[in-house]
mmCIF file with all atom_site columns, C-alpha atoms and ligand atoms in Angstrom:
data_model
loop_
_atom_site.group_PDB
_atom_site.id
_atom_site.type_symbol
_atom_site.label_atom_id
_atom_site.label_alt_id
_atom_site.label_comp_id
_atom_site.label_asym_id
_atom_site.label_entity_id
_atom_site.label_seq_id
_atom_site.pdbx_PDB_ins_code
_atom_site.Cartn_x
_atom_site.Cartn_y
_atom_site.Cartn_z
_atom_site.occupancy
_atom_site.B_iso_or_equiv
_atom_site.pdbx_formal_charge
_atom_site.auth_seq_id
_atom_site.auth_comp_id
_atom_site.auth_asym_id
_atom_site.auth_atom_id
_atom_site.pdbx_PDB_model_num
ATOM   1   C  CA  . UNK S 1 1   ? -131.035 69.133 -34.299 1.00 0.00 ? 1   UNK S CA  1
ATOM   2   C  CA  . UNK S 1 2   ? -130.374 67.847 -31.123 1.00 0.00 ? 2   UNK S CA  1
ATOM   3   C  CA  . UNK S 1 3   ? -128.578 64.016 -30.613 1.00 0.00 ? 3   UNK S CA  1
ATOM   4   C  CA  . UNK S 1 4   ? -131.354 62.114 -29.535 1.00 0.00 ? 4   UNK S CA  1
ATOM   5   C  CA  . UNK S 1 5   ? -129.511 58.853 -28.428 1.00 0.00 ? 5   UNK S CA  1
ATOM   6   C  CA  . UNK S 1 6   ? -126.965 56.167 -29.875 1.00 0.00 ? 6   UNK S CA  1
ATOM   7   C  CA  . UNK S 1 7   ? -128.787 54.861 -32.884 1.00 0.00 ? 7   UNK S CA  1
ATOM   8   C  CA  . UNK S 1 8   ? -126.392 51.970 -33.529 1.00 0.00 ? 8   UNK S CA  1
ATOM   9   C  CA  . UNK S 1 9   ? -122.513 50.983 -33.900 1.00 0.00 ? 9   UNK S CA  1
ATOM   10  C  CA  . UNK S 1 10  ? -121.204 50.056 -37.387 1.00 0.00 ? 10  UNK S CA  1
ATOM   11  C  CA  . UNK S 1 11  ? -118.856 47.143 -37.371 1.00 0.00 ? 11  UNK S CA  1
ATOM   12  C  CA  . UNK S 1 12  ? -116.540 45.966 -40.196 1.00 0.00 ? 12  UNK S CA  1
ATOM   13  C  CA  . UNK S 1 13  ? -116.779 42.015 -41.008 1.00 0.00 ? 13  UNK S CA  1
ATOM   14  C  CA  . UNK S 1 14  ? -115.498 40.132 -43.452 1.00 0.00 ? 14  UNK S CA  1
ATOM   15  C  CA  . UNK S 1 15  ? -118.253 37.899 -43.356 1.00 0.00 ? 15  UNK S CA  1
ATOM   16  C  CA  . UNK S 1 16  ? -121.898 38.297 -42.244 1.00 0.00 ? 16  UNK S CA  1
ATOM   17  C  CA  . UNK S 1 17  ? -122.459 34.315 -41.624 1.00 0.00 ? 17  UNK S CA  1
ATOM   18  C  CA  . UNK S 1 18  ? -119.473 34.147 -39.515 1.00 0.00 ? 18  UNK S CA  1
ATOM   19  C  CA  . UNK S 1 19  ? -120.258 37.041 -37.131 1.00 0.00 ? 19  UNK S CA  1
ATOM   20  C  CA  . UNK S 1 20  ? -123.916 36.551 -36.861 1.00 0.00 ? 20  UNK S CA  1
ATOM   21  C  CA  . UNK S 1 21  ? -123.669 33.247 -34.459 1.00 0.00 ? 21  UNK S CA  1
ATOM   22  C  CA  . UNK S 1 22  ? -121.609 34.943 -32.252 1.00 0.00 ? 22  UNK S CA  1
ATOM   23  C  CA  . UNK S 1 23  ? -123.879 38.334 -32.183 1.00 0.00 ? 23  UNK S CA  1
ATOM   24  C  CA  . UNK S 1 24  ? -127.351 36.035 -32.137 1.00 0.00 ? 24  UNK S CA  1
ATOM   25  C  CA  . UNK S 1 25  ? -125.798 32.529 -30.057 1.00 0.00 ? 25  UNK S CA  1
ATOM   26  C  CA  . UNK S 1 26  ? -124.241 33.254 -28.333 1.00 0.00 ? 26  UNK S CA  1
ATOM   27  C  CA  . UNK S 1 27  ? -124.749 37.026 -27.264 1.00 0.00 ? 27  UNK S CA  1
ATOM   28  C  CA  . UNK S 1 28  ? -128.084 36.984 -27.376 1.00 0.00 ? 28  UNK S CA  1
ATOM   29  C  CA  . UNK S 1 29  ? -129.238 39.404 -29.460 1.00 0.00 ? 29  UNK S CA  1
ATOM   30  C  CA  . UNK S 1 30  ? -132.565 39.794 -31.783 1.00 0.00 ? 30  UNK S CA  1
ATOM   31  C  CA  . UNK S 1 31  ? -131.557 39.825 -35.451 1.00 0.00 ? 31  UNK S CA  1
ATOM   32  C  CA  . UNK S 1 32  ? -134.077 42.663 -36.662 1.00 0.00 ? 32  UNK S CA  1
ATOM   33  C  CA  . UNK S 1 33  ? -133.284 42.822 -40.254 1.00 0.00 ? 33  UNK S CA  1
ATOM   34  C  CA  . UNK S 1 34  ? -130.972 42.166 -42.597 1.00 0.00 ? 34  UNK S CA  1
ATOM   35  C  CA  . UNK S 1 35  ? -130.231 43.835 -46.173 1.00 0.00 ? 35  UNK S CA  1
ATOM   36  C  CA  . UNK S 1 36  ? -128.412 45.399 -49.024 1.00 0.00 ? 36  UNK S CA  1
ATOM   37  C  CA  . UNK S 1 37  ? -127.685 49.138 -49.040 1.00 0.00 ? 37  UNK S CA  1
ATOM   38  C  CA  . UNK S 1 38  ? -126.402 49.638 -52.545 1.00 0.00 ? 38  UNK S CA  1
ATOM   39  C  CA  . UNK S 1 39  ? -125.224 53.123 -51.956 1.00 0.00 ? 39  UNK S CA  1
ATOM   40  C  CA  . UNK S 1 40  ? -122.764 51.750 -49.786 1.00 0.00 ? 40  UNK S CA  1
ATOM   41  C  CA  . UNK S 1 41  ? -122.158 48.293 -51.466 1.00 0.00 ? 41  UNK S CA  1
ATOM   42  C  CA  . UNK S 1 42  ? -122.823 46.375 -47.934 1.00 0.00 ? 42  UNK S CA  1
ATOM   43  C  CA  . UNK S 1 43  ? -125.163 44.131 -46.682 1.00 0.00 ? 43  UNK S CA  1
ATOM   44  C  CA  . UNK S 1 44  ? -125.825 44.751 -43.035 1.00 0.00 ? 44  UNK S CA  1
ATOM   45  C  CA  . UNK S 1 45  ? -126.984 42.491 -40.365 1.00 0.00 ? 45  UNK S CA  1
ATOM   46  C  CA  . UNK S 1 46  ? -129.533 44.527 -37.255 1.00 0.00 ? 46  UNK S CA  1
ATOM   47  C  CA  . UNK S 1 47  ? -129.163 43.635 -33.665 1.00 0.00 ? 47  UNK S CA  1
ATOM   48  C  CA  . UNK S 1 48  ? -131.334 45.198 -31.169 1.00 0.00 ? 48  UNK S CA  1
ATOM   49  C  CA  . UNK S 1 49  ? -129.297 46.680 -28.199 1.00 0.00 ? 49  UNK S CA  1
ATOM   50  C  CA  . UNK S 1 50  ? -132.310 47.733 -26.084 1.00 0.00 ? 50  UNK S CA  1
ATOM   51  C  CA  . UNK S 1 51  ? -133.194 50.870 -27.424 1.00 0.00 ? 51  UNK S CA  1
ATOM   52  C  CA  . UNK S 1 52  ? -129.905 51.316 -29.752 1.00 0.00 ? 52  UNK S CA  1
ATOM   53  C  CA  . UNK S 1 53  ? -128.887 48.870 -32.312 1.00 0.00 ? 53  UNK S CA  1
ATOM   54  C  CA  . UNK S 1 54  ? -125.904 46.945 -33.506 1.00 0.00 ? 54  UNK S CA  1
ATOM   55  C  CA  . UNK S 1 55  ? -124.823 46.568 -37.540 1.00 0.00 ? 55  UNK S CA  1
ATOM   56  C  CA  . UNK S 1 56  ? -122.767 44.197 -38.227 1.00 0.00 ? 56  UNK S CA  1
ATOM   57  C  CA  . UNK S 1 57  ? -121.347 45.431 -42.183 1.00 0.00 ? 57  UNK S CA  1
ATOM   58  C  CA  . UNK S 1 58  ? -120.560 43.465 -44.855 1.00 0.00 ? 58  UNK S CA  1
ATOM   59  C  CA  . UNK S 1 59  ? -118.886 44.561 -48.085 1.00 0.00 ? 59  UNK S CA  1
ATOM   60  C  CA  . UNK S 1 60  ? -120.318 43.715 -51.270 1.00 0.00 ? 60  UNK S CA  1
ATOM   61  C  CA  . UNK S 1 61  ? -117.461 44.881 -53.700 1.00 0.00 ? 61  UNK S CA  1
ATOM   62  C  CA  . UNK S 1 62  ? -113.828 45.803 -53.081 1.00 0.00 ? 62  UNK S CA  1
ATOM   63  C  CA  . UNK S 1 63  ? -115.047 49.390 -53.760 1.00 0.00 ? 63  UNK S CA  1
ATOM   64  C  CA  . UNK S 1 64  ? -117.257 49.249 -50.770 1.00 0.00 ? 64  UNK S CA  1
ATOM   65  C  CA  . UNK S 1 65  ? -115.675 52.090 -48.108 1.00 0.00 ? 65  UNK S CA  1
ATOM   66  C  CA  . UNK S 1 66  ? -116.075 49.140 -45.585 1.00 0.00 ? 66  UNK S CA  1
ATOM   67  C  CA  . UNK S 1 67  ? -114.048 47.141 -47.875 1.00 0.00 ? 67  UNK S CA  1
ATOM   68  C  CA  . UNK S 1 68  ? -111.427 50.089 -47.755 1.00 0.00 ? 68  UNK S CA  1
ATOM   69  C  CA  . UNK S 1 69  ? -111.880 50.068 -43.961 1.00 0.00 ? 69  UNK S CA  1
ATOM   70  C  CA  . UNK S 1 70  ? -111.180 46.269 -43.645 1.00 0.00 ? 70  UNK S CA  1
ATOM   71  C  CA  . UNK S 1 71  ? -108.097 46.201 -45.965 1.00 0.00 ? 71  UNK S CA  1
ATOM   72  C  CA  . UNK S 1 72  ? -106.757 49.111 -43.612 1.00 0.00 ? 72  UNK S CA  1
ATOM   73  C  CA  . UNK S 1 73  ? -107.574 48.420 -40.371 1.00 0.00 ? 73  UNK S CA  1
ATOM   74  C  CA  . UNK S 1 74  ? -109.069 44.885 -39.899 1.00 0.00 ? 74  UNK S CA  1
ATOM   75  C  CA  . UNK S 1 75  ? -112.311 43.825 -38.613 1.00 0.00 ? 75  UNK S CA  1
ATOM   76  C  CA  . UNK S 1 76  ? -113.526 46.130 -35.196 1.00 0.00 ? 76  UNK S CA  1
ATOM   77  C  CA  . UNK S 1 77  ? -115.715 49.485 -35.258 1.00 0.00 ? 77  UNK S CA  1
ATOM   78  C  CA  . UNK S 1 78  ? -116.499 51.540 -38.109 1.00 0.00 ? 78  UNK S CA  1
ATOM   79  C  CA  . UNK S 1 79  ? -118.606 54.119 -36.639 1.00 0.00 ? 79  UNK S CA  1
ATOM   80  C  CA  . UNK S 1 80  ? -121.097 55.248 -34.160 1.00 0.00 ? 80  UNK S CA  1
ATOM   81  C  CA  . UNK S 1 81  ? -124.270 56.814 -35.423 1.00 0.00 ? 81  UNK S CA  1
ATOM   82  C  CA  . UNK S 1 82  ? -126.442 59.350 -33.585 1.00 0.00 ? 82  UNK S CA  1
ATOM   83  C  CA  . UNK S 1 83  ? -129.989 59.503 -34.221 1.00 0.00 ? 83  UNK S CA  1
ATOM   84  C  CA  . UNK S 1 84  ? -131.129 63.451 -34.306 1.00 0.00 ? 84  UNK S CA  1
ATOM   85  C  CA  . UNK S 1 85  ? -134.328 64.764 -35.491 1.00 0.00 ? 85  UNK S CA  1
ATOM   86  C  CA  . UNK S 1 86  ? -133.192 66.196 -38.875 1.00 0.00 ? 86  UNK S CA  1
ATOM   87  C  CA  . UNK S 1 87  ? -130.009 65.062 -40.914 1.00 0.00 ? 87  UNK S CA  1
ATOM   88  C  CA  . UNK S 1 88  ? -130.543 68.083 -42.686 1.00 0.00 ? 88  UNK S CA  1
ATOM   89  C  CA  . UNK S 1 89  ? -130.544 71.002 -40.322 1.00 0.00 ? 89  UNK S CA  1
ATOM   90  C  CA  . UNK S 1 90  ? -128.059 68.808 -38.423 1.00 0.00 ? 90  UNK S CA  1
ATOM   91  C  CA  . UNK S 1 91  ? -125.569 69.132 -41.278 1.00 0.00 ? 91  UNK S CA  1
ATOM   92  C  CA  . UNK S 1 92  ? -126.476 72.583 -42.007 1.00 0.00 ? 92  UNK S CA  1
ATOM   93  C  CA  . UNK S 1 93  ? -125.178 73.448 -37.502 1.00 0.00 ? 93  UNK S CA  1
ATOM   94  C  CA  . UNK S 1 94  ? -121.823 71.663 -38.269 1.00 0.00 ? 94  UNK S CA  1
ATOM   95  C  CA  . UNK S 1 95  ? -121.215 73.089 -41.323 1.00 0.00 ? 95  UNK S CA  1
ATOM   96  C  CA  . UNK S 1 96  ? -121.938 76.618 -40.188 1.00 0.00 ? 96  UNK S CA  1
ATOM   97  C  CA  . UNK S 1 97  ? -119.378 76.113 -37.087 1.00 0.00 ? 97  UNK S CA  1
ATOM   98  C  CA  . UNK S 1 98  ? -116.733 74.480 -39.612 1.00 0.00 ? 98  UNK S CA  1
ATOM   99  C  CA  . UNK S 1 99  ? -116.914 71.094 -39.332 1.00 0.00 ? 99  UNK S CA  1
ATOM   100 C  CA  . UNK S 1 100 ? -115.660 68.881 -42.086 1.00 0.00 ? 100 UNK S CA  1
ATOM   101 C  CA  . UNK S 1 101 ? -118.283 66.876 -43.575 1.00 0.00 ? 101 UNK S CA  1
ATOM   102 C  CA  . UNK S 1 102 ? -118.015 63.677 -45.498 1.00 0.00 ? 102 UNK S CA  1
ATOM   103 C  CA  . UNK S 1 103 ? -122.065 64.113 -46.571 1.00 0.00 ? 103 UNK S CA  1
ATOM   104 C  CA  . UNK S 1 104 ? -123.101 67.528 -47.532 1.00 0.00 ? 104 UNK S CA  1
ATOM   105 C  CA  . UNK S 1 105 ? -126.803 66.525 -48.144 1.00 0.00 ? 105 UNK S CA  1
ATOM   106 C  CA  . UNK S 1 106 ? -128.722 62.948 -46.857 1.00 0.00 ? 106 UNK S CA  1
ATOM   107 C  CA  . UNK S 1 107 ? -128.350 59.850 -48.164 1.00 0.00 ? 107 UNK S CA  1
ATOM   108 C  CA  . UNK S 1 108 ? -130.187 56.987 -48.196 1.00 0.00 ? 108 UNK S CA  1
ATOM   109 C  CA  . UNK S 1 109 ? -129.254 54.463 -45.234 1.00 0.00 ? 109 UNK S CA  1
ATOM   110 C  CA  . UNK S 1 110 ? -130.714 50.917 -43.897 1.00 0.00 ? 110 UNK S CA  1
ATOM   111 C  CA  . UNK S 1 111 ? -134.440 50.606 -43.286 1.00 0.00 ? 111 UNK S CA  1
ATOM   112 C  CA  . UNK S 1 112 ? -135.462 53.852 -45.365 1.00 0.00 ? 112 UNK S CA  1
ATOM   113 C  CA  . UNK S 1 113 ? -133.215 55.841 -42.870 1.00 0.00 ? 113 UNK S CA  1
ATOM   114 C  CA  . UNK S 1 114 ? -131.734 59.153 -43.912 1.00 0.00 ? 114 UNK S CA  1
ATOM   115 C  CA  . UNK S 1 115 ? -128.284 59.329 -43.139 1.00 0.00 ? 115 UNK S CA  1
ATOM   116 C  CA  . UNK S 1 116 ? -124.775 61.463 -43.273 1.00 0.00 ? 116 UNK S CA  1
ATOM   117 C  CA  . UNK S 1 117 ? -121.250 61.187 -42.416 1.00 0.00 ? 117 UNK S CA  1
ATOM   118 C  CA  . UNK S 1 118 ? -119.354 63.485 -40.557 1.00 0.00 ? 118 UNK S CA  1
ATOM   119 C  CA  . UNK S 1 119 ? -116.037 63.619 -41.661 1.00 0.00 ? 119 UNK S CA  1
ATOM   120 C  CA  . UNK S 1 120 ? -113.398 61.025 -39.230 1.00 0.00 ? 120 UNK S CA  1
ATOM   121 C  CA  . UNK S 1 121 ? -110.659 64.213 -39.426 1.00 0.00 ? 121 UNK S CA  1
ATOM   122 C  CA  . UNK S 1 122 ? -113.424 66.339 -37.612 1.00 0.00 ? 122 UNK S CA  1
ATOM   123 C  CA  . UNK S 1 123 ? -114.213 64.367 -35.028 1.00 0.00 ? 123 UNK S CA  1
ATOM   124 C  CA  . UNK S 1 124 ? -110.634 62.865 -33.934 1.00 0.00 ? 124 UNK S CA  1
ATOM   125 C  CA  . UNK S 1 125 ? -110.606 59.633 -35.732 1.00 0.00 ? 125 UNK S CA  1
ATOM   126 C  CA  . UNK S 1 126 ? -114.143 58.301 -34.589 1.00 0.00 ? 126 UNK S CA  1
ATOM   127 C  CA  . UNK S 1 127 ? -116.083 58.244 -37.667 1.00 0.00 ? 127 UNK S CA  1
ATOM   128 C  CA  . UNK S 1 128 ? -119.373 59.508 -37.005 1.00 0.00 ? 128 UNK S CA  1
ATOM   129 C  CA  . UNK S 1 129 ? -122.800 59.387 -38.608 1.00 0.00 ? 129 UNK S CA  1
ATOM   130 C  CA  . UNK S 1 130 ? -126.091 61.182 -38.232 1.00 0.00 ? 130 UNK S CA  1
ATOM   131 C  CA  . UNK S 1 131 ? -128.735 59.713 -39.178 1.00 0.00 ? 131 UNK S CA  1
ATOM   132 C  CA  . UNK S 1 132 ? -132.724 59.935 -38.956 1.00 0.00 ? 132 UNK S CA  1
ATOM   133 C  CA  . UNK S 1 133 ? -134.496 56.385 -39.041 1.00 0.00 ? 133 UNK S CA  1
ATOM   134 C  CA  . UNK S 1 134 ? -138.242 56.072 -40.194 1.00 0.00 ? 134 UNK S CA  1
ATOM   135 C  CA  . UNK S 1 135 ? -140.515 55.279 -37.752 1.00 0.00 ? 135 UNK S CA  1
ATOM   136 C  CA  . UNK S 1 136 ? -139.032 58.167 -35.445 1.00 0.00 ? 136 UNK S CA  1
ATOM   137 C  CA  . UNK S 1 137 ? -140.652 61.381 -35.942 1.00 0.00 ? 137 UNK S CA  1
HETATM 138 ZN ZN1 . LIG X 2 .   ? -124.500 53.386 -39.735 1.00 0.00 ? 201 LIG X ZN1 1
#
């Protein structure tokens, strides 16, 4: 249950293409992957940060919660996700000391990661994910 490290930073683009040059060009970074999640209508661009990650998040429909998040508030953070050893059991400690949860159960995130919102009233604005990525047992 406990937070292992950052596991990456959400950010809210309007447009993958765009962003990507700056985030590869001219910062540097190693593109990883990138993909559709279709539970979350986005396609998501992964930079490697070292050991954490960067996701750049593009909607794919105006339903997309990132496209809610864009109309709102404009291109910039969406959340920072911890990594912790179960999403599960994680969920199941905040819930039993009364935090608000977005997720009540895991869903399914980039790269066959498990994944679950906390809820951004909980945690003072800062939306915040849990999540529990493949290869890391
Ligand atoms: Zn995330």
């Amino acid at each position: 249950m406990a937070i292992q490290k950052i596991s990456h930073i959400g950010i809210a683009v309007r447009s993958l293409d765009e962003q990507k040059a700056l985030y590869r060009d001219v910062l540097g970074l190693k593109l990883l992957a990138e993909e559709e999640v279709a539970d979350q209508q986005v396609k998501v661009a992964i930079f490697e940060v070292g050991d954490s990650r960067v996701e750049l998040l593009e909607p794919t429909s105006s339903e997309s919660p990132i496209a809610k998040f864009l109309e709102k508030r404009g291109e910039g953070i969406h959340h920072v996700a911890y990594e912790v050893d179960s999403v599960g059991e994680s969920l199941a400690h905040y819930k039993a000391q009364g935090v608000r949860l977005i997720d009540q159960t895991p869903r399914a995130g980039a790269e066959g990661a498990e994944i679950a919102f906390l809820h951004p009233k909980a945690t003072f604005g800062a939306l915040t994910e849990i999540c529990h990525s493949k290869g890391d047992q």
